[in-house]
Tab-separated table of N, CA and C in Angstrom:
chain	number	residue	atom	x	y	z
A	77	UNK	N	-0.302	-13.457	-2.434
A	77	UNK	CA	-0.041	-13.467	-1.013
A	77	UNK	C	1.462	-13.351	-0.751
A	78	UNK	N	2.288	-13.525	-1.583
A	78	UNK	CA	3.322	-13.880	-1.415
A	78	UNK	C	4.020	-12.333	-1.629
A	79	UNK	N	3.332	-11.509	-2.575
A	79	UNK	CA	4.018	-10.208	-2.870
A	79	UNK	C	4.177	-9.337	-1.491
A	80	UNK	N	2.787	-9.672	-0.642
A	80	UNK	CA	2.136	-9.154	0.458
A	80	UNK	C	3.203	-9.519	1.583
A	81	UNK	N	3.913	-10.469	1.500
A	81	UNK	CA	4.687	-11.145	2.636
A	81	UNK	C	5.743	-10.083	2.389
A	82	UNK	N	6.594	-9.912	1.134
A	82	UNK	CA	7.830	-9.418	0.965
A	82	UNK	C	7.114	-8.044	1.123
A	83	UNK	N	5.698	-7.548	0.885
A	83	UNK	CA	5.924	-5.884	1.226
A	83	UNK	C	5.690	-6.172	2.807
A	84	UNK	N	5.406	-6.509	3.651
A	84	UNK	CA	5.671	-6.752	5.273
A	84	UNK	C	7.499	-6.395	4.915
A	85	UNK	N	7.858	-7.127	4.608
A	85	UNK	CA	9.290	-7.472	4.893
A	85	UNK	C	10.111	-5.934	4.742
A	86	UNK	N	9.713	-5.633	3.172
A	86	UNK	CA	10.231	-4.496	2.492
A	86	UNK	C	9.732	-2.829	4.090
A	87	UNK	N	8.471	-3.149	4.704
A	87	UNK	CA	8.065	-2.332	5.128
A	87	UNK	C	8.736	-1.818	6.637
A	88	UNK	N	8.833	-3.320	7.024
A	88	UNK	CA	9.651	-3.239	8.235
A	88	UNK	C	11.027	-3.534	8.229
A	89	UNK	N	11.698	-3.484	6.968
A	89	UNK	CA	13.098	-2.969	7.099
A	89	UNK	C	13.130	-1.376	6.760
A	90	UNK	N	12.249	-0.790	5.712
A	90	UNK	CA	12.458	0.615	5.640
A	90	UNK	C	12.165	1.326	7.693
A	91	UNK	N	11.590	0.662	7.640
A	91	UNK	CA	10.560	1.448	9.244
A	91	UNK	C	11.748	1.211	10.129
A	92	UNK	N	12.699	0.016	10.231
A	92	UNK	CA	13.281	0.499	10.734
A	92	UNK	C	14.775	1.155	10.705
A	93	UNK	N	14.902	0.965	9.017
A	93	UNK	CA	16.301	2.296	8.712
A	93	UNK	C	15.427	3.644	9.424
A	94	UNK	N	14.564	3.836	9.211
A	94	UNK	CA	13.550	5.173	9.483
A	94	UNK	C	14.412	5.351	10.951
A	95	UNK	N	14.073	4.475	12.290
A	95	UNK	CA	13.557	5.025	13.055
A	95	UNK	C	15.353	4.818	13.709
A	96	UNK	N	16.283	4.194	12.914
A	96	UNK	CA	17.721	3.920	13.606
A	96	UNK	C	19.019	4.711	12.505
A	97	UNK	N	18.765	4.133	11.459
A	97	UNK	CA	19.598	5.154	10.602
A	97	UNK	C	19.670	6.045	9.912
A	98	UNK	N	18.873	6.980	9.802
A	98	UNK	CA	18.243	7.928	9.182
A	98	UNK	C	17.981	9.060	10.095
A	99	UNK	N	17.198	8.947	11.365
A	99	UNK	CA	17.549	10.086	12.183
A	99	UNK	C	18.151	11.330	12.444
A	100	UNK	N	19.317	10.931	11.906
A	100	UNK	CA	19.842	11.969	11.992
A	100	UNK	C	20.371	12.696	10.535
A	101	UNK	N	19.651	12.144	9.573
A	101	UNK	CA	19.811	12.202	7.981
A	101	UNK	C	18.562	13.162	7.577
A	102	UNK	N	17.320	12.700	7.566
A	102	UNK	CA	15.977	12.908	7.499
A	102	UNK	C	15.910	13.910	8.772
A	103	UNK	N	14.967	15.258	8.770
A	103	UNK	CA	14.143	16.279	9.187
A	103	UNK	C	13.265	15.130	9.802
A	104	UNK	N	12.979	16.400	11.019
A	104	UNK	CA	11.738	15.467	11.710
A	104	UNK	C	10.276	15.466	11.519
A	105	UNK	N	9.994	16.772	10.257
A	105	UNK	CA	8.766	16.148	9.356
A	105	UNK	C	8.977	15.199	7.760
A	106	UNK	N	10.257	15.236	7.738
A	106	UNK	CA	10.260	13.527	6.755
A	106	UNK	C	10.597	12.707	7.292
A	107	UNK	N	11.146	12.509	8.607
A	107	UNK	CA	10.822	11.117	9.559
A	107	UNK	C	9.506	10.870	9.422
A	108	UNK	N	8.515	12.034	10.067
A	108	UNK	CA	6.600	11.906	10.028
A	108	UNK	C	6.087	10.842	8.507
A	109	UNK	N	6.913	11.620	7.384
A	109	UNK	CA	6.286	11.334	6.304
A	109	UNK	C	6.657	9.841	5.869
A	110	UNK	N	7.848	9.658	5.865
A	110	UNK	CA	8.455	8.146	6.007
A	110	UNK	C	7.966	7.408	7.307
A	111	UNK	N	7.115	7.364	8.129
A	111	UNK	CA	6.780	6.781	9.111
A	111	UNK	C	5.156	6.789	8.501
A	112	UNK	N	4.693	7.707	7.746
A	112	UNK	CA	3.155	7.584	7.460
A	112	UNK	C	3.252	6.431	6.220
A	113	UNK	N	4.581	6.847	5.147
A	113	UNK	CA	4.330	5.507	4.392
A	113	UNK	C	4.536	4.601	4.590
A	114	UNK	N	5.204	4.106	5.421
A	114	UNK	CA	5.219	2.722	6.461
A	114	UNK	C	4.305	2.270	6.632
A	115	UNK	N	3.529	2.980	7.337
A	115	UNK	CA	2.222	2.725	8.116
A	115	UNK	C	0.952	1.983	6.865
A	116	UNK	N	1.354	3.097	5.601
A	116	UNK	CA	0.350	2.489	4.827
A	116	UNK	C	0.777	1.404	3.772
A	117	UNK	N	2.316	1.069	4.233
A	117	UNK	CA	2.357	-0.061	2.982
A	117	UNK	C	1.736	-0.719	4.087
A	118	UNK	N	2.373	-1.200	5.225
A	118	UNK	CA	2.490	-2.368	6.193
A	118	UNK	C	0.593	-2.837	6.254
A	119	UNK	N	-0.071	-1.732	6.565
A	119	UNK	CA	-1.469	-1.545	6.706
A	119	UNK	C	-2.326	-2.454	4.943
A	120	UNK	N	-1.794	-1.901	4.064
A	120	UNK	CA	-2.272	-2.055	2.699
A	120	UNK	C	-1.935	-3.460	2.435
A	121	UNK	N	-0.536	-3.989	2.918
A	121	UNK	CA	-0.251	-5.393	2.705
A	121	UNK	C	-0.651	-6.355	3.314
A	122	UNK	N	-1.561	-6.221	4.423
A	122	UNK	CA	-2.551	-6.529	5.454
A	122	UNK	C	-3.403	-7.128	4.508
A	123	UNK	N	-4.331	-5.965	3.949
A	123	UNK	CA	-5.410	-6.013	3.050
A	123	UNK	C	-5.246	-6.959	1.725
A	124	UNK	N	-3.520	-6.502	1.200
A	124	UNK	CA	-3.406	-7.453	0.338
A	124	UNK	C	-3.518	-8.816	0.403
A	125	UNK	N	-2.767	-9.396	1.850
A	125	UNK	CA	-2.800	-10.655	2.269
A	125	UNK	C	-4.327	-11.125	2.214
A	126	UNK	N	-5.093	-10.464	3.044
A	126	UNK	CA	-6.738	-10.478	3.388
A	126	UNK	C	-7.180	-11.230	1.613
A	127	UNK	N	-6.885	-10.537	0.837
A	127	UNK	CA	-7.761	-10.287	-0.252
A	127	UNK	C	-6.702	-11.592	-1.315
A	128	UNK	N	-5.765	-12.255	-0.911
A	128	UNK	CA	-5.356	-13.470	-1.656
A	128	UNK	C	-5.971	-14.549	-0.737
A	129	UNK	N	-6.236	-14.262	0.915
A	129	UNK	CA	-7.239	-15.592	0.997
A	129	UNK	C	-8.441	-15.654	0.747
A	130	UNK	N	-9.345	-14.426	0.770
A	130	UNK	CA	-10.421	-14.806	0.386
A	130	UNK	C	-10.324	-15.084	-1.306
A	131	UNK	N	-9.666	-14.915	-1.920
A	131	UNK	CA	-9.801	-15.702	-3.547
A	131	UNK	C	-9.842	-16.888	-3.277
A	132	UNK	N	-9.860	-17.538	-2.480
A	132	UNK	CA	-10.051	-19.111	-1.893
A	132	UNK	C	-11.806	-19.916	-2.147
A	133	UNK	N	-12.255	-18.217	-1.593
A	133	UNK	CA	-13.740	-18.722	-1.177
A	133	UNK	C	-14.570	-17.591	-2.098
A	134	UNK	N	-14.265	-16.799	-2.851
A	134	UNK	CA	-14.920	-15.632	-3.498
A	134	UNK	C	-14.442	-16.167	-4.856
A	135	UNK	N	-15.179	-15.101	-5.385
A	135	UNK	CA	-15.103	-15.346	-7.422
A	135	UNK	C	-13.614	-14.448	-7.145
A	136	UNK	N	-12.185	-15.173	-7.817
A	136	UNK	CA	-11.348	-14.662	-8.016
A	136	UNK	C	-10.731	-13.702	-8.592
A	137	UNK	N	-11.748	-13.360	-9.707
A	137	UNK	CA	-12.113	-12.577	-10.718
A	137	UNK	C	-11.735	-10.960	-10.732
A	138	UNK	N	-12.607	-10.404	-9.745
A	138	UNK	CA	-12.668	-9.677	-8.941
A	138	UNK	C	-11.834	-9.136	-8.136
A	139	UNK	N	-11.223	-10.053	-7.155
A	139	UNK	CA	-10.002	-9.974	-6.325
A	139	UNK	C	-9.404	-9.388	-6.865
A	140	UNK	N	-9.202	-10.283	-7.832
A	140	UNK	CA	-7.207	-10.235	-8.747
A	140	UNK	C	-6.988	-8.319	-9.050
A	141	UNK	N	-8.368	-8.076	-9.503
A	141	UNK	CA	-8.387	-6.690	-9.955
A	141	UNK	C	-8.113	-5.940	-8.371
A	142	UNK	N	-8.911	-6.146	-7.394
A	142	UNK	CA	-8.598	-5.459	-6.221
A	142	UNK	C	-7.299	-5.592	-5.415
A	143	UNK	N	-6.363	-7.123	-6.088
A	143	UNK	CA	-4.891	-6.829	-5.144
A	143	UNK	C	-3.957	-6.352	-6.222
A	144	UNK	N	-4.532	-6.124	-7.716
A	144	UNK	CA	-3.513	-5.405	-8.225
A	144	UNK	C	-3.364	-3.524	-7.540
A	145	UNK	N	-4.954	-3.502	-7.588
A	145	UNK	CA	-5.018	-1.622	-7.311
A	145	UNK	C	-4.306	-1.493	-5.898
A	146	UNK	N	-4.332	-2.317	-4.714
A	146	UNK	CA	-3.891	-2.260	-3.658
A	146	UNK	C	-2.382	-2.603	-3.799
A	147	UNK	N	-1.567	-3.488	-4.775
A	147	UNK	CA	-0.374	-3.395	-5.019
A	147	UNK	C	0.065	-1.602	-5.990
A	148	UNK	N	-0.526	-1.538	-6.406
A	148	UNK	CA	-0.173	-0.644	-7.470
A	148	UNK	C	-0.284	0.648	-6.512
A	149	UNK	N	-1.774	0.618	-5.580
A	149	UNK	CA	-1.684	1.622	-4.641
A	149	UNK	C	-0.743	1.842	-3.888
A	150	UNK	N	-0.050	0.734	-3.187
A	150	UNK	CA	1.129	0.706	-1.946
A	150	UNK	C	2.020	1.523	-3.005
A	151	UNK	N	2.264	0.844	-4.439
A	151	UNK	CA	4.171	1.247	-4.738
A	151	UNK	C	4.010	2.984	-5.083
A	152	UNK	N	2.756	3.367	-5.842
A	152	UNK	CA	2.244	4.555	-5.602
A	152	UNK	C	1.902	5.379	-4.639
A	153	UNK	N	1.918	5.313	-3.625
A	153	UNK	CA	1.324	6.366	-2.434
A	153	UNK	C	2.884	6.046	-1.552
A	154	UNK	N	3.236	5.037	-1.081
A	154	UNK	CA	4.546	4.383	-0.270
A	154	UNK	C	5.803	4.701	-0.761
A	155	UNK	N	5.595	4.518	-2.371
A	155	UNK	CA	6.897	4.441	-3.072
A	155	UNK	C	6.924	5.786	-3.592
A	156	UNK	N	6.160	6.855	-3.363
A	156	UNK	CA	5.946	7.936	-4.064
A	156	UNK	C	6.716	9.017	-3.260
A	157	UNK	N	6.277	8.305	-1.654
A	157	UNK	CA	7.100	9.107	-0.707
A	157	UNK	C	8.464	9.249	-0.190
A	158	UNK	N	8.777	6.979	-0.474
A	158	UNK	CA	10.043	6.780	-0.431
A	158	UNK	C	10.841	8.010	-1.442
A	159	UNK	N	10.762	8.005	-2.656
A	159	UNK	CA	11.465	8.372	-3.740
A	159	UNK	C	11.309	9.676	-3.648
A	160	UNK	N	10.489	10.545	-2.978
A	160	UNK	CA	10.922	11.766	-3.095
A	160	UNK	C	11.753	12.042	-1.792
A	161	UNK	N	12.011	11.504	-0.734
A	161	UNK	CA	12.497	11.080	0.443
A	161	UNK	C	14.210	11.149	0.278
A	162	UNK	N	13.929	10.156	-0.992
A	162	UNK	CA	15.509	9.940	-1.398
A	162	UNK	C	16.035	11.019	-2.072
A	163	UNK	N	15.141	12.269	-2.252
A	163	UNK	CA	16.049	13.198	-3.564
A	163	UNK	C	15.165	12.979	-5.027
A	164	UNK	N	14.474	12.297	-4.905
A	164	UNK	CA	14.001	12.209	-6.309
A	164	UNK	C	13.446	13.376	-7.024
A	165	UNK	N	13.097	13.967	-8.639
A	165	UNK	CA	12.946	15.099	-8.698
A	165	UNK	C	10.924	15.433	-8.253
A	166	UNK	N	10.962	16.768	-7.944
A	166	UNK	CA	9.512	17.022	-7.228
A	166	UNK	C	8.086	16.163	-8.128
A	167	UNK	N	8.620	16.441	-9.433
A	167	UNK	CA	7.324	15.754	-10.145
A	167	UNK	C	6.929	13.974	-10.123
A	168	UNK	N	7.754	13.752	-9.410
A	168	UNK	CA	7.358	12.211	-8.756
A	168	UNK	C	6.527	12.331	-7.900
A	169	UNK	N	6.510	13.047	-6.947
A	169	UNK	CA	5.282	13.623	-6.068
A	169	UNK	C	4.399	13.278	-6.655
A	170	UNK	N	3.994	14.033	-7.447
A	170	UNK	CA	2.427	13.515	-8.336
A	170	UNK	C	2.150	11.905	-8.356
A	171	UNK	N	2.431	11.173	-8.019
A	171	UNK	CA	2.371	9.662	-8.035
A	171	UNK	C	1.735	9.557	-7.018
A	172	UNK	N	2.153	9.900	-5.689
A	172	UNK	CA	1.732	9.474	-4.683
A	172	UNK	C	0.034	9.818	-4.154
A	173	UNK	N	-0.536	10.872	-4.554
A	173	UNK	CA	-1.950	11.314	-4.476
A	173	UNK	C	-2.781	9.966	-5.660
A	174	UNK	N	-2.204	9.371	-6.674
A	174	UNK	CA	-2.836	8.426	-6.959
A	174	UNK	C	-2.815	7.258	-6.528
A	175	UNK	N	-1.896	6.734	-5.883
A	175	UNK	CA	-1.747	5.948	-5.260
A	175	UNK	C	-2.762	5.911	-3.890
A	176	UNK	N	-3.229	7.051	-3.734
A	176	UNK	CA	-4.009	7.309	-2.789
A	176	UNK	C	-5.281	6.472	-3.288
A	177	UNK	N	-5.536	7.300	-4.354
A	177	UNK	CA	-6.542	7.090	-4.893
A	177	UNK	C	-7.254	5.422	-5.356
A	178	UNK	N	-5.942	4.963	-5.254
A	178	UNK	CA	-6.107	3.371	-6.066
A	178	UNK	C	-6.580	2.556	-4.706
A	179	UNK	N	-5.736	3.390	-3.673
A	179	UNK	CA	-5.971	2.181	-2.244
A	179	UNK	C	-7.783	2.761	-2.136
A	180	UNK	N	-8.148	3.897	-1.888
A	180	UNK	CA	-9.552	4.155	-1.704
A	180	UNK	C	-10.609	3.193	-2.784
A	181	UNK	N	-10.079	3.166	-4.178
A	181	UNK	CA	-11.108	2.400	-4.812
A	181	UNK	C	-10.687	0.846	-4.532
A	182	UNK	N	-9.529	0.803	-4.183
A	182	UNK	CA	-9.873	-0.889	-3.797
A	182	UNK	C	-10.330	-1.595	-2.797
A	183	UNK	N	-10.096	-0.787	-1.623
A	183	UNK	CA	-10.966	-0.427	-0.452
A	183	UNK	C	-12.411	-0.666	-0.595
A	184	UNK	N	-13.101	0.559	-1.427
A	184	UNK	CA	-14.563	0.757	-1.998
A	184	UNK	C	-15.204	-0.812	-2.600
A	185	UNK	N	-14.346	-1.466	-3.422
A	185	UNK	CA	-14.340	-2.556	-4.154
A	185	UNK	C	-14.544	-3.535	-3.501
A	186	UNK	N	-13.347	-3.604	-2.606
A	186	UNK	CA	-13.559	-4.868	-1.538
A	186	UNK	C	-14.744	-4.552	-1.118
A	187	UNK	N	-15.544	-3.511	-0.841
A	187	UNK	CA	-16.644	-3.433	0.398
A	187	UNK	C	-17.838	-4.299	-0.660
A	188	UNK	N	-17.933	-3.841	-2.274
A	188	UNK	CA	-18.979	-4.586	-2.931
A	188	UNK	C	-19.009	-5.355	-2.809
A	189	UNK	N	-17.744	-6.225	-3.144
A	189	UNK	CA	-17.595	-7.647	-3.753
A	189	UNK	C	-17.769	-8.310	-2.130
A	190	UNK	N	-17.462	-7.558	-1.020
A	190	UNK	CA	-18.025	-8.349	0.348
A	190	UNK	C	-19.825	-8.554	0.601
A	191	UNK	N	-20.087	-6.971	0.229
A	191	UNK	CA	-21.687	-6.904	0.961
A	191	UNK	C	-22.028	-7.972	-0.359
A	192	UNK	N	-22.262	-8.140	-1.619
A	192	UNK	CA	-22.760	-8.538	-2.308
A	192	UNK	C	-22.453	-10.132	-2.130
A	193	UNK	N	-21.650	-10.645	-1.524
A	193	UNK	CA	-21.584	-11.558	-1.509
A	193	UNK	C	-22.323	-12.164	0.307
A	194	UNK	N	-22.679	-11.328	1.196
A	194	UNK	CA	-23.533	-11.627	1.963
A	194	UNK	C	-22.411	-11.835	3.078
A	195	UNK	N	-20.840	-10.718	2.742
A	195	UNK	CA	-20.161	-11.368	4.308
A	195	UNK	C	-19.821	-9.775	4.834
């Protein structure tokens, strides 16, 4: 829960270099793109938070595996965009479509480990 707090933190200081110092640095479709990974750390760290309280009341087991893929998803899909954002070279790109991928199966995951558990 606690990683989840500092990516809030981490999310809404990038969001708002984005939207005050950068402007005029960043194109106004990598403003778009740095404003979409915002959207999905801030959104994903939501989920992360979500998914360290229910280890409270669920088999933890489980979880732990679903807030790693949702951590691993954010720094992958978020951090994939930051870093090519910054100049990084193009084949970092490739990171970020898995990162996609990790938030969808942990997503998928959470939905089992919910219906199966009757909530």
């Amino acid at each position: 829960m606690s990683l989840a707090a500092l990516l809030f933190a981490i999310g809404v200081i990038i969001g708002a270099l984005g939207s005050h110092a950068l402007t005029n640095v960043l194109a106004p479709q990598q403003l778009a793109s740095l404003g979409t990974a915002v959207d999905y750390q801030l959104f994903n760290a939501l989920g992360l938070l979500v998914v360290g309280l229910l280890m409270h009341t669920l088999p933890a087991a489980r979880l732990r595996l679903i807030a790693w893929a949702l951590l691993l998803g954010i720094i992958f899909f978020s951090g994939g965009i930051y870093v090519m954002l910054a100049g990084a070279p193009k084949f970092l790109g490739y990171i970020t479509p898995l990162g996609g991928v990790m938030l969808i199966l942990a997503w998928l995951a959470l939905t089992i480990v919910l219906w199966r558990s009757g909530r």
